[in-house]
Amino acid sequence: MLRIYEVVLAMAGDAAGIAEQIGRRDSDLARQLRRAMQSVALNTAEGAGNTGGHKRQRYQTALGSAREVLACIQVAQAMRYIGTVNAQVLDRMDHVIATLGRLVYRRAS
């Protein structure tokens, strides 16, 4: 399994706590965040078990979903559902996004 998968699981824990906070104000946005986070973890795991183009597709889907998780959090902040998010949490999300981006675009060439 990819080393990033452990970071993805930590990100899932972070996202769960944030989704709980968002859910108090907007259950639909919280549900969207949870679905996107599940997609990150499941597609990362699936990609690690695939080869060739299928691997890249799974990582690409995981990347899009990771960006969606971050966007859900940014929207929640913009709409004042939540306050400031811990910098370490955001750094972990950026790390996952950057790593998945490298996996997707390295294989595209």
PDB file of C-alpha atoms in Angstrom:
ATOM      1  CA  MET A   1       0.000   0.000   0.000  1.00  0.00           C
ATOM      2  CA  LEU A   2       1.158   3.516  -0.710  1.00  0.00           C
ATOM      3  CA  ARG A   3       2.695   5.450   2.172  1.00  0.00           C
ATOM      4  CA  ILE A   4       0.274   8.284   1.432  1.00  0.00           C
ATOM      5  CA  TYR A   5      -2.637   6.009   2.329  1.00  0.00           C
ATOM      6  CA  GLU A   6      -1.880   6.382   6.055  1.00  0.00           C
ATOM      7  CA  VAL A   7      -1.956  10.166   5.600  1.00  0.00           C
ATOM      8  CA  VAL A   8      -5.264   9.839   3.733  1.00  0.00           C
ATOM      9  CA  LEU A   9      -6.723   7.966   6.710  1.00  0.00           C
ATOM     10  CA  ALA A  10      -5.518  10.704   9.068  1.00  0.00           C
ATOM     11  CA  MET A  11      -7.110  13.231   6.708  1.00  0.00           C
ATOM     12  CA  ALA A  12     -10.356  11.235   6.941  1.00  0.00           C
ATOM     13  CA  GLY A  13     -10.285  11.596  10.716  1.00  0.00           C
ATOM     14  CA  ASP A  14      -9.722  15.328  10.374  1.00  0.00           C
ATOM     15  CA  ALA A  15     -12.545  15.628   7.847  1.00  0.00           C
ATOM     16  CA  ALA A  16     -14.930  13.692  10.090  1.00  0.00           C
ATOM     17  CA  GLY A  17     -14.520  16.202  12.889  1.00  0.00           C
ATOM     18  CA  ILE A  18     -14.966  19.135  10.530  1.00  0.00           C
ATOM     19  CA  ALA A  19     -18.031  17.513   8.953  1.00  0.00           C
ATOM     20  CA  GLU A  20     -19.590  17.212  12.406  1.00  0.00           C
ATOM     21  CA  GLN A  21     -19.153  20.954  12.923  1.00  0.00           C
ATOM     22  CA  ILE A  22     -20.513  21.781   9.466  1.00  0.00           C
ATOM     23  CA  GLY A  23     -23.438  19.402   9.952  1.00  0.00           C
ATOM     24  CA  ARG A  24     -24.790  21.567  12.765  1.00  0.00           C
ATOM     25  CA  ARG A  25     -25.444  24.309  10.194  1.00  0.00           C
ATOM     26  CA  ASP A  26     -25.650  22.518   6.828  1.00  0.00           C
ATOM     27  CA  SER A  27     -26.234  18.779   6.698  1.00  0.00           C
ATOM     28  CA  ASP A  28     -25.995  18.676   2.879  1.00  0.00           C
ATOM     29  CA  LEU A  29     -22.522  20.231   2.810  1.00  0.00           C
ATOM     30  CA  ALA A  30     -21.385  17.921   5.614  1.00  0.00           C
ATOM     31  CA  ARG A  31     -22.693  14.917   3.658  1.00  0.00           C
ATOM     32  CA  GLN A  32     -20.876  16.129   0.526  1.00  0.00           C
ATOM     33  CA  LEU A  33     -17.626  16.462   2.482  1.00  0.00           C
ATOM     34  CA  ARG A  34     -18.006  12.934   3.884  1.00  0.00           C
ATOM     35  CA  ARG A  35     -18.711  11.433   0.454  1.00  0.00           C
ATOM     36  CA  ALA A  36     -15.734  13.219  -1.073  1.00  0.00           C
ATOM     37  CA  MET A  37     -13.457  12.057   1.740  1.00  0.00           C
ATOM     38  CA  GLN A  38     -14.625   8.481   1.362  1.00  0.00           C
ATOM     39  CA  SER A  39     -13.850   8.744  -2.342  1.00  0.00           C
ATOM     40  CA  VAL A  40     -10.309   9.919  -1.617  1.00  0.00           C
ATOM     41  CA  ALA A  41      -9.586   6.942   0.621  1.00  0.00           C
ATOM     42  CA  LEU A  42     -11.332   4.304  -1.474  1.00  0.00           C
ATOM     43  CA  ASN A  43      -9.899   5.418  -4.808  1.00  0.00           C
ATOM     44  CA  THR A  44      -6.399   5.751  -3.360  1.00  0.00           C
ATOM     45  CA  ALA A  45      -6.622   2.197  -2.043  1.00  0.00           C
ATOM     46  CA  GLU A  46      -8.083   0.930  -5.306  1.00  0.00           C
ATOM     47  CA  GLY A  47      -5.424   2.695  -7.354  1.00  0.00           C
ATOM     48  CA  ALA A  48      -2.674   1.053  -5.340  1.00  0.00           C
ATOM     49  CA  GLY A  49      -4.048  -2.317  -6.409  1.00  0.00           C
ATOM     50  CA  ASN A  50      -4.412  -1.498 -10.113  1.00  0.00           C
ATOM     51  CA  THR A  51      -1.981  -1.193 -12.972  1.00  0.00           C
ATOM     52  CA  GLY A  52      -1.489   1.116 -15.930  1.00  0.00           C
ATOM     53  CA  GLY A  53      -4.313   3.408 -16.959  1.00  0.00           C
ATOM     54  CA  HIS A  54      -6.689   2.100 -14.315  1.00  0.00           C
ATOM     55  CA  LYS A  55      -4.225   3.083 -11.592  1.00  0.00           C
ATOM     56  CA  ARG A  56      -3.956   6.613 -12.976  1.00  0.00           C
ATOM     57  CA  GLN A  57      -7.754   6.921 -13.263  1.00  0.00           C
ATOM     58  CA  ARG A  58      -8.251   5.948  -9.621  1.00  0.00           C
ATOM     59  CA  TYR A  59      -5.589   8.392  -8.449  1.00  0.00           C
ATOM     60  CA  GLN A  60      -7.111  11.098 -10.631  1.00  0.00           C
ATOM     61  CA  THR A  61     -10.525  10.502  -9.067  1.00  0.00           C
ATOM     62  CA  ALA A  62      -8.956  10.545  -5.592  1.00  0.00           C
ATOM     63  CA  LEU A  63      -7.218  13.823  -6.453  1.00  0.00           C
ATOM     64  CA  GLY A  64     -10.450  15.451  -7.594  1.00  0.00           C
ATOM     65  CA  SER A  65     -12.198  14.287  -4.450  1.00  0.00           C
ATOM     66  CA  ALA A  66      -9.360  15.563  -2.234  1.00  0.00           C
ATOM     67  CA  ARG A  67      -9.735  18.960  -3.850  1.00  0.00           C
ATOM     68  CA  GLU A  68     -13.482  18.714  -3.232  1.00  0.00           C
ATOM     69  CA  VAL A  69     -12.897  18.013   0.474  1.00  0.00           C
ATOM     70  CA  LEU A  70     -10.800  21.153   0.710  1.00  0.00           C
ATOM     71  CA  ALA A  71     -13.412  23.138  -1.233  1.00  0.00           C
ATOM     72  CA  CYS A  72     -16.173  21.983   1.129  1.00  0.00           C
ATOM     73  CA  ILE A  73     -14.132  23.273   4.049  1.00  0.00           C
ATOM     74  CA  GLN A  74     -13.429  26.568   2.294  1.00  0.00           C
ATOM     75  CA  VAL A  75     -17.117  27.020   1.469  1.00  0.00           C
ATOM     76  CA  ALA A  76     -18.050  26.251   5.083  1.00  0.00           C
ATOM     77  CA  GLN A  77     -15.596  28.896   6.243  1.00  0.00           C
ATOM     78  CA  ALA A  78     -16.845  31.430   3.687  1.00  0.00           C
ATOM     79  CA  MET A  79     -20.423  30.822   4.815  1.00  0.00           C
ATOM     80  CA  ARG A  80     -19.330  31.125   8.463  1.00  0.00           C
ATOM     81  CA  TYR A  81     -20.377  27.582   9.386  1.00  0.00           C
ATOM     82  CA  ILE A  82     -16.932  26.966  10.859  1.00  0.00           C
ATOM     83  CA  GLY A  83     -14.023  29.086  11.981  1.00  0.00           C
ATOM     84  CA  THR A  84     -10.340  28.687  11.358  1.00  0.00           C
ATOM     85  CA  VAL A  85      -9.141  25.163  10.616  1.00  0.00           C
ATOM     86  CA  ASN A  86      -5.970  23.924  12.279  1.00  0.00           C
ATOM     87  CA  ALA A  87      -2.943  24.590  10.048  1.00  0.00           C
ATOM     88  CA  GLN A  88      -1.695  21.019  10.518  1.00  0.00           C
ATOM     89  CA  VAL A  89      -5.005  19.703   9.164  1.00  0.00           C
ATOM     90  CA  LEU A  90      -4.745  21.936   6.093  1.00  0.00           C
ATOM     91  CA  ASP A  91      -1.088  20.966   5.602  1.00  0.00           C
ATOM     92  CA  ARG A  92      -2.077  17.285   5.655  1.00  0.00           C
ATOM     93  CA  MET A  93      -4.727  17.947   2.992  1.00  0.00           C
ATOM     94  CA  ASP A  94      -2.240  19.882   0.860  1.00  0.00           C
ATOM     95  CA  HIS A  95       0.229  16.999   1.221  1.00  0.00           C
ATOM     96  CA  VAL A  96      -2.350  14.462   0.036  1.00  0.00           C
ATOM     97  CA  ILE A  97      -3.357  16.677  -2.903  1.00  0.00           C
ATOM     98  CA  ALA A  98       0.264  17.257  -3.930  1.00  0.00           C
ATOM     99  CA  THR A  99       1.173  13.576  -3.694  1.00  0.00           C
ATOM    100  CA  LEU A 100      -1.863  12.448  -5.674  1.00  0.00           C
ATOM    101  CA  GLY A 101      -1.092  15.149  -8.242  1.00  0.00           C
ATOM    102  CA  ARG A 102       2.411  13.778  -8.675  1.00  0.00           C
ATOM    103  CA  LEU A 103       1.052  10.255  -9.064  1.00  0.00           C
ATOM    104  CA  VAL A 104      -1.442  11.370 -11.696  1.00  0.00           C
ATOM    105  CA  TYR A 105       0.728  13.689 -13.738  1.00  0.00           C
ATOM    106  CA  ARG A 106       3.943  11.660 -13.540  1.00  0.00           C
ATOM    107  CA  ARG A 107       2.136   8.772 -15.170  1.00  0.00           C
ATOM    108  CA  ALA A 108       0.501  10.999 -17.783  1.00  0.00           C
ATOM    109  CA  SER A 109       3.768  11.657 -19.600  1.00  0.00           C
TER     110      SER A 109
END
